[in-house]
Short mmCIF file of C-alpha atoms in Angstrom, two decimals:
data_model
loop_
_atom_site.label_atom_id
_atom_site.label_comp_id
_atom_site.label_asym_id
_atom_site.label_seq_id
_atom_site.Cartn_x
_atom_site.Cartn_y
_atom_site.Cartn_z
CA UNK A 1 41.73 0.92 37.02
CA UNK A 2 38.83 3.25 35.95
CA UNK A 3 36.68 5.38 38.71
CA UNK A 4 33.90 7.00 38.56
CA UNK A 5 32.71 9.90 40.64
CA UNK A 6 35.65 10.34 42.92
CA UNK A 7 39.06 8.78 42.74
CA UNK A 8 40.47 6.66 45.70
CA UNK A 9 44.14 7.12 47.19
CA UNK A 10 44.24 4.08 49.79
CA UNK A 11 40.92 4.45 52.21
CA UNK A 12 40.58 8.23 51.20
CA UNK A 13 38.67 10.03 48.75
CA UNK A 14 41.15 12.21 46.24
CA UNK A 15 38.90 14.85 45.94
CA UNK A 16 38.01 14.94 49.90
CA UNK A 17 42.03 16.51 50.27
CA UNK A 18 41.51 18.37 47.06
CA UNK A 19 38.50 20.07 48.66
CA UNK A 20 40.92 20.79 51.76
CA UNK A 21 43.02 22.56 49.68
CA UNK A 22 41.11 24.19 46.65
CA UNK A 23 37.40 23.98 48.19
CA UNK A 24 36.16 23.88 44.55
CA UNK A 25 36.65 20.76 43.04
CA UNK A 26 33.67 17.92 43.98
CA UNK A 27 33.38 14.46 42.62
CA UNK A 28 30.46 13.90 39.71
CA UNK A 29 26.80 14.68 40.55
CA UNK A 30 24.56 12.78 37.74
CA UNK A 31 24.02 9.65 36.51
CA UNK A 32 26.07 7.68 34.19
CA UNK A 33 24.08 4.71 31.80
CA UNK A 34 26.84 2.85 29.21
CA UNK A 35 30.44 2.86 29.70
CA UNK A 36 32.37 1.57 26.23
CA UNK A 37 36.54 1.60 26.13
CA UNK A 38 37.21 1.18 22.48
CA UNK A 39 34.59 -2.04 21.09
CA UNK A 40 33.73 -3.22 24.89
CA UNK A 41 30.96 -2.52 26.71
CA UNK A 42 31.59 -2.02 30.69
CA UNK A 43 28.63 -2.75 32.85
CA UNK A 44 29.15 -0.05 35.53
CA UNK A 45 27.97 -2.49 38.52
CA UNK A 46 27.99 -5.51 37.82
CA UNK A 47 32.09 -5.56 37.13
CA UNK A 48 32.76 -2.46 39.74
CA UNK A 49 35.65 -3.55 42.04
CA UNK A 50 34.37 -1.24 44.63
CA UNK A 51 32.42 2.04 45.60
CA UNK A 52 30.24 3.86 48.06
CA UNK A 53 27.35 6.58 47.92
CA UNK A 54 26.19 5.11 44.31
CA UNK A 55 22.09 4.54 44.13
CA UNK A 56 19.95 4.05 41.29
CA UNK A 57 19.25 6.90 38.66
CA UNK A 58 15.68 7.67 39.43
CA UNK A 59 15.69 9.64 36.01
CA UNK A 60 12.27 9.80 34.17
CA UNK A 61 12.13 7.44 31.45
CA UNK A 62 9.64 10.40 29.65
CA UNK A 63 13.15 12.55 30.02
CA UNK A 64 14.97 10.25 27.90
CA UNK A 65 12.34 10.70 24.81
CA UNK A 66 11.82 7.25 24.12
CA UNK A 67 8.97 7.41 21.32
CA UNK A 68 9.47 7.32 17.84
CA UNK A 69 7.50 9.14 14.99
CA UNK A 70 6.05 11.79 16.97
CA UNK A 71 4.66 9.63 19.77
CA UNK A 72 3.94 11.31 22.78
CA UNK A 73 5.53 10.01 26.58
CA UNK A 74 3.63 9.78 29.35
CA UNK A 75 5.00 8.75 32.87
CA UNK A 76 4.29 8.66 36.55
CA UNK A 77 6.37 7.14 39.36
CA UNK A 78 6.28 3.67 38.29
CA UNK A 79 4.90 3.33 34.63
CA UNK A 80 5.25 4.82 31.45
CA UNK A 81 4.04 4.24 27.66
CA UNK A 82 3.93 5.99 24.34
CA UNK A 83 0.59 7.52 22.84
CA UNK A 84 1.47 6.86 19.20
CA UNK A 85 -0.27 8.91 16.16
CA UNK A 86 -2.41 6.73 13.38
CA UNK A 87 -0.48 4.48 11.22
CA UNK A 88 2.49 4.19 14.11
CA UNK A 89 2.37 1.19 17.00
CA UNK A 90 4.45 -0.59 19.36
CA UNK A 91 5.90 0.33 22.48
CA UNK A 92 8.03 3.51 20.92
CA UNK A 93 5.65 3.85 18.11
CA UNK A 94 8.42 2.31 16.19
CA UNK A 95 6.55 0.51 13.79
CA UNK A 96 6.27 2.23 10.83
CA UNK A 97 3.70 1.89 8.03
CA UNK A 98 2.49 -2.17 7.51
CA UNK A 99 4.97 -3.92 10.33
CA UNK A 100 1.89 -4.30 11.84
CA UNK A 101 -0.98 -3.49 10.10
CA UNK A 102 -2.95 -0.30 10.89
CA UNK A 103 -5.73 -1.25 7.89
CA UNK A 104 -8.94 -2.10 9.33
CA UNK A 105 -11.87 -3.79 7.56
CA UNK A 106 -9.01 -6.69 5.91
CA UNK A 107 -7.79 -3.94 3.86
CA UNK A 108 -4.49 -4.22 2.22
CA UNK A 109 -2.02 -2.02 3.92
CA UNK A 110 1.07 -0.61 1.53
CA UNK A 111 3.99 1.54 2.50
CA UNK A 112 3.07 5.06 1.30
CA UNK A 113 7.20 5.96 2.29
CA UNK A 114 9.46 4.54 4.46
CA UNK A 115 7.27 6.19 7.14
CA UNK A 116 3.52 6.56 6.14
CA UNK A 117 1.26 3.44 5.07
CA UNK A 118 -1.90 3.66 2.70
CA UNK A 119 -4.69 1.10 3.05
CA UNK A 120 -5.91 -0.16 0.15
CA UNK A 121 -9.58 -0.52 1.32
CA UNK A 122 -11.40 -3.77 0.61
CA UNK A 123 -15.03 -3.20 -1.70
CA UNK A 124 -17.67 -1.36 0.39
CA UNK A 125 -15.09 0.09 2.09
CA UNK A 126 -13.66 4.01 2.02
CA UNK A 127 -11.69 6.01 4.01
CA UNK A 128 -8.16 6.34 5.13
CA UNK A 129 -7.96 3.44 7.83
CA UNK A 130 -10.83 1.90 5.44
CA UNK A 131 -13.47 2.29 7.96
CA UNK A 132 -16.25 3.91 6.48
CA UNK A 133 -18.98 2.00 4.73
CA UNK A 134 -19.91 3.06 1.48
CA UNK A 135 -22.90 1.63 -0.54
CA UNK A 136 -22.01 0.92 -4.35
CA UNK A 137 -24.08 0.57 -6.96
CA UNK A 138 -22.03 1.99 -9.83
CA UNK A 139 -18.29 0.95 -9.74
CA UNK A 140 -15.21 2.92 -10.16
CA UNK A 141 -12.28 1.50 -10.99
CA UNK A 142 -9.19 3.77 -10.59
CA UNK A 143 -6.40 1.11 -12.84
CA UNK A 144 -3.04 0.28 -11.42
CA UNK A 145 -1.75 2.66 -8.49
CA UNK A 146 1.78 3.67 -7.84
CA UNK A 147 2.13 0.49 -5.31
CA UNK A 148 1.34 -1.83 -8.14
CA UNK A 149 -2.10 -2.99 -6.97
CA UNK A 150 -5.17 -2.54 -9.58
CA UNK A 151 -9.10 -2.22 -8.10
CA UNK A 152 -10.93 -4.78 -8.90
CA UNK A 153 -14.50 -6.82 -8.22
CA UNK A 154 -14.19 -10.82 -7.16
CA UNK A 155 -17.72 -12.60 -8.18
CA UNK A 156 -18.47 -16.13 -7.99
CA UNK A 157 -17.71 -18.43 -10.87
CA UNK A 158 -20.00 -18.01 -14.05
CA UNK A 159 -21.95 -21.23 -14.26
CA UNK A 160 -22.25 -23.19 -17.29
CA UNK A 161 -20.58 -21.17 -19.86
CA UNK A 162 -18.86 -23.94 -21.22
CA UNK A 163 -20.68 -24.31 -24.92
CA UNK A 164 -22.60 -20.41 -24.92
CA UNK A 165 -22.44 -17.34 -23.33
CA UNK A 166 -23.28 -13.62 -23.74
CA UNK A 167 -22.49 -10.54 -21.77
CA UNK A 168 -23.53 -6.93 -21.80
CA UNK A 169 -22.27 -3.58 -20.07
CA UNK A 170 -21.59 -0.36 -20.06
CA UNK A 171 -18.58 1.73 -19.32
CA UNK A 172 -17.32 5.39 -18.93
CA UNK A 173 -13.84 6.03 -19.56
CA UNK A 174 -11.84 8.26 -16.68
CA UNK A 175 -10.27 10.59 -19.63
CA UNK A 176 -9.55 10.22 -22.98
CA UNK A 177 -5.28 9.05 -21.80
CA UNK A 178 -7.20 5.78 -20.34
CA UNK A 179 -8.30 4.28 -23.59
CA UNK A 180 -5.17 3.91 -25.20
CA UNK A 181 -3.39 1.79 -22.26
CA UNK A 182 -3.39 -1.83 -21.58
CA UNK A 183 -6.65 -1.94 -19.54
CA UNK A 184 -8.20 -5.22 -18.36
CA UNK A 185 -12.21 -4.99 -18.30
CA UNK A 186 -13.27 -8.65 -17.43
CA UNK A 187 -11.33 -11.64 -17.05
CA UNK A 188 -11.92 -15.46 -16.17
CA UNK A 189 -9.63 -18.29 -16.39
CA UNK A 190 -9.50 -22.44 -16.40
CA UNK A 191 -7.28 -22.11 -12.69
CA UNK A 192 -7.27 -18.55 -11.94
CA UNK A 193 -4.92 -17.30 -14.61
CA UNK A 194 -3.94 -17.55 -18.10
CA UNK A 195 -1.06 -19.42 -18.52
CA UNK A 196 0.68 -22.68 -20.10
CA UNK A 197 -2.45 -23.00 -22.89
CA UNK A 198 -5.45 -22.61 -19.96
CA UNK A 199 -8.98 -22.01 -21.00
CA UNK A 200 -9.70 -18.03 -20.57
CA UNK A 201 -12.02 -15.27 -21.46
CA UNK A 202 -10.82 -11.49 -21.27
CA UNK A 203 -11.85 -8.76 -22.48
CA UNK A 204 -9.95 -5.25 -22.32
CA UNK A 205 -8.76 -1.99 -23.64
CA UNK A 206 -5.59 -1.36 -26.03
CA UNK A 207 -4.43 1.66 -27.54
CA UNK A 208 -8.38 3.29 -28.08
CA UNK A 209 -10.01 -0.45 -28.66
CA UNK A 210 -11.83 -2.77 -27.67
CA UNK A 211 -9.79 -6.60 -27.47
CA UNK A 212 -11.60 -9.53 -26.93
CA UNK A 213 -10.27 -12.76 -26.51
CA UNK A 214 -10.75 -16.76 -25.30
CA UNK A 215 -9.28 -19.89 -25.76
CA UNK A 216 -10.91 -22.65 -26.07
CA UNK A 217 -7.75 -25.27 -25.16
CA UNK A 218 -6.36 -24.65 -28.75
CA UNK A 219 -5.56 -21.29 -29.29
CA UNK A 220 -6.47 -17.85 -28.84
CA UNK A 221 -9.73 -16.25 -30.51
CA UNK A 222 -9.25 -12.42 -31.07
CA UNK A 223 -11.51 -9.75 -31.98
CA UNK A 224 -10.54 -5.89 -32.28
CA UNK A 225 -13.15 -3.50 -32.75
CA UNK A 226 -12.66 0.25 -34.58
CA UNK A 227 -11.27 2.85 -32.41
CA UNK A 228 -13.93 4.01 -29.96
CA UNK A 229 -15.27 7.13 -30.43
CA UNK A 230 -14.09 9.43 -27.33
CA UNK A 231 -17.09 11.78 -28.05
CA UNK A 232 -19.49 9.35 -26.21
CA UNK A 233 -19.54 9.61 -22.63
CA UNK A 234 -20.73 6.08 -22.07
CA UNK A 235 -19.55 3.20 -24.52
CA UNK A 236 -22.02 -0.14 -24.33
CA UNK A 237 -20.64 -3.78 -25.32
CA UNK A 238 -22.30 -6.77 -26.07
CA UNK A 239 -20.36 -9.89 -27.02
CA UNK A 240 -21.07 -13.72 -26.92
CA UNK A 241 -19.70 -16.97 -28.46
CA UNK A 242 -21.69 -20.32 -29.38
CA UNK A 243 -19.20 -23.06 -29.62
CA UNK A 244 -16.07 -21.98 -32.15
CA UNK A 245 -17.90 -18.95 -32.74
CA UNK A 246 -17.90 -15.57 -30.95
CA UNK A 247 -18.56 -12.10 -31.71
CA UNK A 248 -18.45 -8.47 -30.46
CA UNK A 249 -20.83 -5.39 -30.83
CA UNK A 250 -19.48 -2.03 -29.31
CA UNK A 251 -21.60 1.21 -29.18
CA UNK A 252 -22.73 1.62 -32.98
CA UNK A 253 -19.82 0.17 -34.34
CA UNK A 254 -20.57 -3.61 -36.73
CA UNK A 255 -20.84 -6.88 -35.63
CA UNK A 256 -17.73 -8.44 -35.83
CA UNK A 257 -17.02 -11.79 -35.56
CA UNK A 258 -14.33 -14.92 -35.50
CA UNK A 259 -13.93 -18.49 -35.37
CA UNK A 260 -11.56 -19.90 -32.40
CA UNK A 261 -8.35 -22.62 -34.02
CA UNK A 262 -8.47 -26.15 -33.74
CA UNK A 263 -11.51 -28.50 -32.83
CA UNK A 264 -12.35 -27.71 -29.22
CA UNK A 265 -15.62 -25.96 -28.77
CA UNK A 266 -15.64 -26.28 -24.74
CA UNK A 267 -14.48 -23.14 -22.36
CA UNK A 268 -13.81 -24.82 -19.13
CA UNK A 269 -13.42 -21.84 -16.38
CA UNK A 270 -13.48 -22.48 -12.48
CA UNK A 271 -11.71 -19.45 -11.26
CA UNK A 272 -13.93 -16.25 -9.96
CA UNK A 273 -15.01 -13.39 -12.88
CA UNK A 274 -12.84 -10.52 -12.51
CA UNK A 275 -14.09 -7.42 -12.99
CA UNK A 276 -11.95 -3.74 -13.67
CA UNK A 277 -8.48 -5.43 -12.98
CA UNK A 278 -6.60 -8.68 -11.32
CA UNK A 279 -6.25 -9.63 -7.77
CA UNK A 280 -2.65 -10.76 -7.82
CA UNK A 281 -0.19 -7.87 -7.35
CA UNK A 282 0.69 -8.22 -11.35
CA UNK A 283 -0.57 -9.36 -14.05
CA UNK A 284 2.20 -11.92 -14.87
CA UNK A 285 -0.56 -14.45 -14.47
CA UNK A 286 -3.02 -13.39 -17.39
CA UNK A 287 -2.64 -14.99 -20.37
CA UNK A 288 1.31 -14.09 -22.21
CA UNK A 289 -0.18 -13.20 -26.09
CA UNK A 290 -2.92 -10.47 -25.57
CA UNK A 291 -2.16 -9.52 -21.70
CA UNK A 292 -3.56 -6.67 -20.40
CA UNK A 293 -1.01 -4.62 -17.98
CA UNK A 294 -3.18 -2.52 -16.42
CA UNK A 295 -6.84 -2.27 -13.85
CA UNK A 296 -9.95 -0.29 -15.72
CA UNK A 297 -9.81 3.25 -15.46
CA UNK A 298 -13.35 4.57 -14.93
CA UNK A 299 -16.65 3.04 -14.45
CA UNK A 300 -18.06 -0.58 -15.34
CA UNK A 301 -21.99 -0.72 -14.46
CA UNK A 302 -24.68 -3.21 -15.82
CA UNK A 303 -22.75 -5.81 -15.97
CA UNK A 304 -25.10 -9.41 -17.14
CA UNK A 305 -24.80 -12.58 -18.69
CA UNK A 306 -26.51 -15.44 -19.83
CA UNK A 307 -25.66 -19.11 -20.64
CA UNK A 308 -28.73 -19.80 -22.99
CA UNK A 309 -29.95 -17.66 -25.38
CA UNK A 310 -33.87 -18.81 -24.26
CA UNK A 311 -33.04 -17.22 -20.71
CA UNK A 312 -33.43 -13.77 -18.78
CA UNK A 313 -30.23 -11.45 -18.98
CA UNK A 314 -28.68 -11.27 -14.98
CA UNK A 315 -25.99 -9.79 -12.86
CA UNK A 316 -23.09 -12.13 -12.04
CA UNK A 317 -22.35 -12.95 -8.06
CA UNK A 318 -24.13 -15.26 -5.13
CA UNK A 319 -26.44 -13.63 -4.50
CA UNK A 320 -27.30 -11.87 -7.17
CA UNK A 321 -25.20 -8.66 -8.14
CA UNK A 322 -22.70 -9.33 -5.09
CA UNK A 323 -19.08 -9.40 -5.36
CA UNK A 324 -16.89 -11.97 -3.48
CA UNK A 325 -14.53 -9.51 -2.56
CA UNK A 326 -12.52 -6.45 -4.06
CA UNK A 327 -10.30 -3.19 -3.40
CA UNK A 328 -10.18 -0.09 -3.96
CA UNK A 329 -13.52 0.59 -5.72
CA UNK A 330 -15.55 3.57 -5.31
CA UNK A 331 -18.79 4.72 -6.03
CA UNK A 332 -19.17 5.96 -9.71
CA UNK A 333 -21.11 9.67 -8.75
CA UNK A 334 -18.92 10.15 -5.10
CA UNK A 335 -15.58 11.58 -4.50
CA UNK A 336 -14.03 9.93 -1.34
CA UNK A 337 -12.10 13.50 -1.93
CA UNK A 338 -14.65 15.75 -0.70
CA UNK A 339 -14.55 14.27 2.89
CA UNK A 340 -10.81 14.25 2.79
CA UNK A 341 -8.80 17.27 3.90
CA UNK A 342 -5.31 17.62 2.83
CA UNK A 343 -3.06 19.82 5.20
CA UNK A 344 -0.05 22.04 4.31
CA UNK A 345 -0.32 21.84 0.30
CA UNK A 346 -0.89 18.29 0.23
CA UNK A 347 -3.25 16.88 -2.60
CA UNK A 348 -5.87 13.79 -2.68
CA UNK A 349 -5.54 11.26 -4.08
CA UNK A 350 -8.51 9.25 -5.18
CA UNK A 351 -7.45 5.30 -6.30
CA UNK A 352 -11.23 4.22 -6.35
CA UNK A 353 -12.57 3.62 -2.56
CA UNK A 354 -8.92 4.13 -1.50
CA UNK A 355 -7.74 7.92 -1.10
CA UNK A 356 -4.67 9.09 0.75
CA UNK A 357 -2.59 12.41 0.61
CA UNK A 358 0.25 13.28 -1.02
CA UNK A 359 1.99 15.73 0.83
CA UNK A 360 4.30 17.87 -0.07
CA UNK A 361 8.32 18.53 0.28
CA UNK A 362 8.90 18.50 4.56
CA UNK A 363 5.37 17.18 5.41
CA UNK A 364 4.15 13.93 6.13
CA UNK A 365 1.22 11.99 8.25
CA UNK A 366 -2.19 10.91 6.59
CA UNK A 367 -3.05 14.52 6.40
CA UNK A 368 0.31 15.85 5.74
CA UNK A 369 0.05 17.28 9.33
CA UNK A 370 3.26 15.92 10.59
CA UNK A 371 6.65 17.90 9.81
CA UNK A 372 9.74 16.21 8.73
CA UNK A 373 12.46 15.87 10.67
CA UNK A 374 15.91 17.21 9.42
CA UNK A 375 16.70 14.07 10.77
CA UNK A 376 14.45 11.71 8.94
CA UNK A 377 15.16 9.80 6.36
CA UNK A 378 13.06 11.47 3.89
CA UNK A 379 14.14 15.05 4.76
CA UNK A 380 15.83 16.94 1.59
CA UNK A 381 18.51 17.00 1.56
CA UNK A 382 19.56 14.37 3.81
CA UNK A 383 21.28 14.94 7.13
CA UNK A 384 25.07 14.74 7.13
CA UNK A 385 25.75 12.84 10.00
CA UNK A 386 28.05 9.19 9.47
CA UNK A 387 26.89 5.98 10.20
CA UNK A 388 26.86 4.73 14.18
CA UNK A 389 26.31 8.62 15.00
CA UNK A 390 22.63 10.01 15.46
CA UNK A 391 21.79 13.00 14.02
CA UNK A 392 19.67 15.40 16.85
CA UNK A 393 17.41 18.02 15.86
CA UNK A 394 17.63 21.59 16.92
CA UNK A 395 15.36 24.79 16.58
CA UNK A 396 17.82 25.97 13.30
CA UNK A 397 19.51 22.60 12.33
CA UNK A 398 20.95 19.65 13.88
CA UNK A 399 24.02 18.45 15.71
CA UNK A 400 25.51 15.09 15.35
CA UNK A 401 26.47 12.59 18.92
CA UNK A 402 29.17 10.53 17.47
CA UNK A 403 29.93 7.10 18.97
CA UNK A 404 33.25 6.55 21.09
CA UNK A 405 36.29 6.93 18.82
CA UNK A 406 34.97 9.33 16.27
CA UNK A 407 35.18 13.04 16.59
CA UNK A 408 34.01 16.10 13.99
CA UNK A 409 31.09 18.13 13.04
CA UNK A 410 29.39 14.85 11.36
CA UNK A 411 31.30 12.62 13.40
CA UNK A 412 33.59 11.88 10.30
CA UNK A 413 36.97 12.01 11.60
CA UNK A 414 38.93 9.16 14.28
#
């Protein structure tokens, strides 16, 4: 038999004669919450045999430092809650980064660390919960970002291009590094993608040139233009294709031409024009041969087609010059930077409309004005305690609560 408090001889209190005798020894003044003898967990009333003078601890809840993350307790004689900081929710602030979504505006929200979220902000949208408006007229693209995604612009379906087309626009080039990647510029296919023989039309960046390709159903038609000449800030292309035929005209460079294989002379193309990259998370659905890895670095502006070579040059979209949908695109001439401040050494980063920081070593938050915990997961180096103890912060360092059955400085020994 196990008691608490005071021990029992018969129908007296042990520590009653102790007192008698001693007049210094009292039973325990407190409150006791789990009880565990080796692996089982004793509930304290519920399987008591007996006992007297017990009442409920009327500890605050606040005292027990219930939120997570930095979220702040507040408690009066009945309630309590948490006040969590941005990107943290739930009733200890325990969910971290996208377990529930703290994007606004249908942004896409992506773990930034195992504690911090960025939202990837949806087009005419800046900021970093994506809730400033921002008016575009000149698109920046910013490629592929470290979480994989790539800005891009959604328009509506390019209507009868089957037999002729034509396109024109300009670009400017981020640096000189993001001409010789894999960079998609435009792309529209028969379902969406690329694959298993699928009409497309794509046209891109590799190593420095301009690619530009379609299949018509049976093959792929390729044209490569010279290398582009890095000198000129903006770089204009003009390309078409009349049946079989198609050809491609950048800056001053020739006309340069080619004949697609086989006897089709139909594109068929339902899905949406893509502009500056892909809206699946890779690019595993572009077409296998010429497949462009990576979003547009830079900007894409004047964008216009035509299906006829009798009509008027005009913007893609319904209406007029107006995307569908797209992420993390900026305006060409504005740095979401300059409205961004950075705390504690941490540096912006600008992915298009989307801009978060990245803090430095022991800082974290969407303004790197959070400290890291030695006890965090993403303190360095990492905290020494075992598994099943918890590691407790202190003003210089850390001490470790082991579990029943474990003893040590880290809790490491039986």
């Amino acid at each position: 038999q196990i008691t608490f408090g005071s021990t029992f001889l018969g129908n007296v209190p042990v520590h009653e004669e102790v007192h008698q005798c001693a007049g210094q020894i009292h039973g325990y003044k407190g409150c006791i919450r789990d009880f565990q003898v080796n692996y089982k967990e004793l509930f304290i009333i519920d399987e008591a045999l007996g006992g007297r003078n017990v009442e409920n601890c009327q500890v605050p809840i606040c005292d027990y430092r219930p939120c997570h993350n930095g979220g702040t307790c507040t408690s009066d004689a009945e309630n309590w809650y948490c006040e969590c900081p941005k990107l943290y929710t739930g009733k200890l602030c325990q969910f971290a980064t996208c377990d529930e979504n703290p994007c606004g505006n249908g942004a896409t929200c992506s773990p930034k660390s195992r504690r911090d979220a960025v939202c990837l902000c949806p087009y005419g949208r800046s900021g970093i919960l994506c809730g400033d408006a921002i008016n575009i007229t000149q698109p920046s693209f910013s490629g592929t970002d470290v979480f994989g995604y790539t800005s891009f612009l959604a328009y509506s379906t390019i209507p009868n291009i089957t037999f002729y087309y034509e396109f024109r626009l300009k670009f400017q080039l981020a640096n000189h590094r993001s001409a010789l990647q894999d960079n998609l510029i435009f792309f529209t296919g028969q379902k969406g993608q690329g694959l298993n023989g699928d009409d497309f039309l794509e046209l891109g960046l590799r190593n420095g040139r301009v690619v530009y390709n379609y299949n018509l159903g049976s093959g792929t038609a390729t044209i490569i233009s010279k290398p582009l000449d890095l000198a000129f800030g903006v770089h204009v292309i003009h390309l078409g294709r009349n049946l079989q035929k198609g050809w491609l005209k950048v800056d001053d460079q020739k006309n340069k031409t080619v004949t697609s294989p086989g006897r089709l002379v139909g594109l068929n193309v339902f899905s949406q024009f893509y502009l500056g990259g892909y809206q699946e998370y890779t690019p595993e659905l572009l077409p296998k041969g010429p497949r462009f890895k990576n979003g547009f670095q830079g900007c894409i502006f004047d964008v216009q087609f035509r299906t006829n070579i009798n009509q008027q040059f005009k913007s893609p979209g319904t209406p007029e010059g107006h995307p569908n949908s797209g992420r993390s695109v900026g305006q060409c001439k504005d740095s979401p930077c300059s409205l961004i401040k950075c705390r504690n050494g941490g540096k912006c980063i600008e992915r298009g409309s989307t801009v978060y920081c990245d803090c430095l070593t022991g800082w974290k938050g969407a303004f790197c004005t959070e400290t890291v915990s030695v006890c965090e997961p993403e303190h360095d180096p990492p905290h020494l305690c075992k598994q099943g103890s918890t590691c407790v912060p202190l003003p210089h360092g850390y001490i470790c609560h082991c579990p029943l059955g474990t003893t040590g400085t880290y809790c490491e020994q039986g």
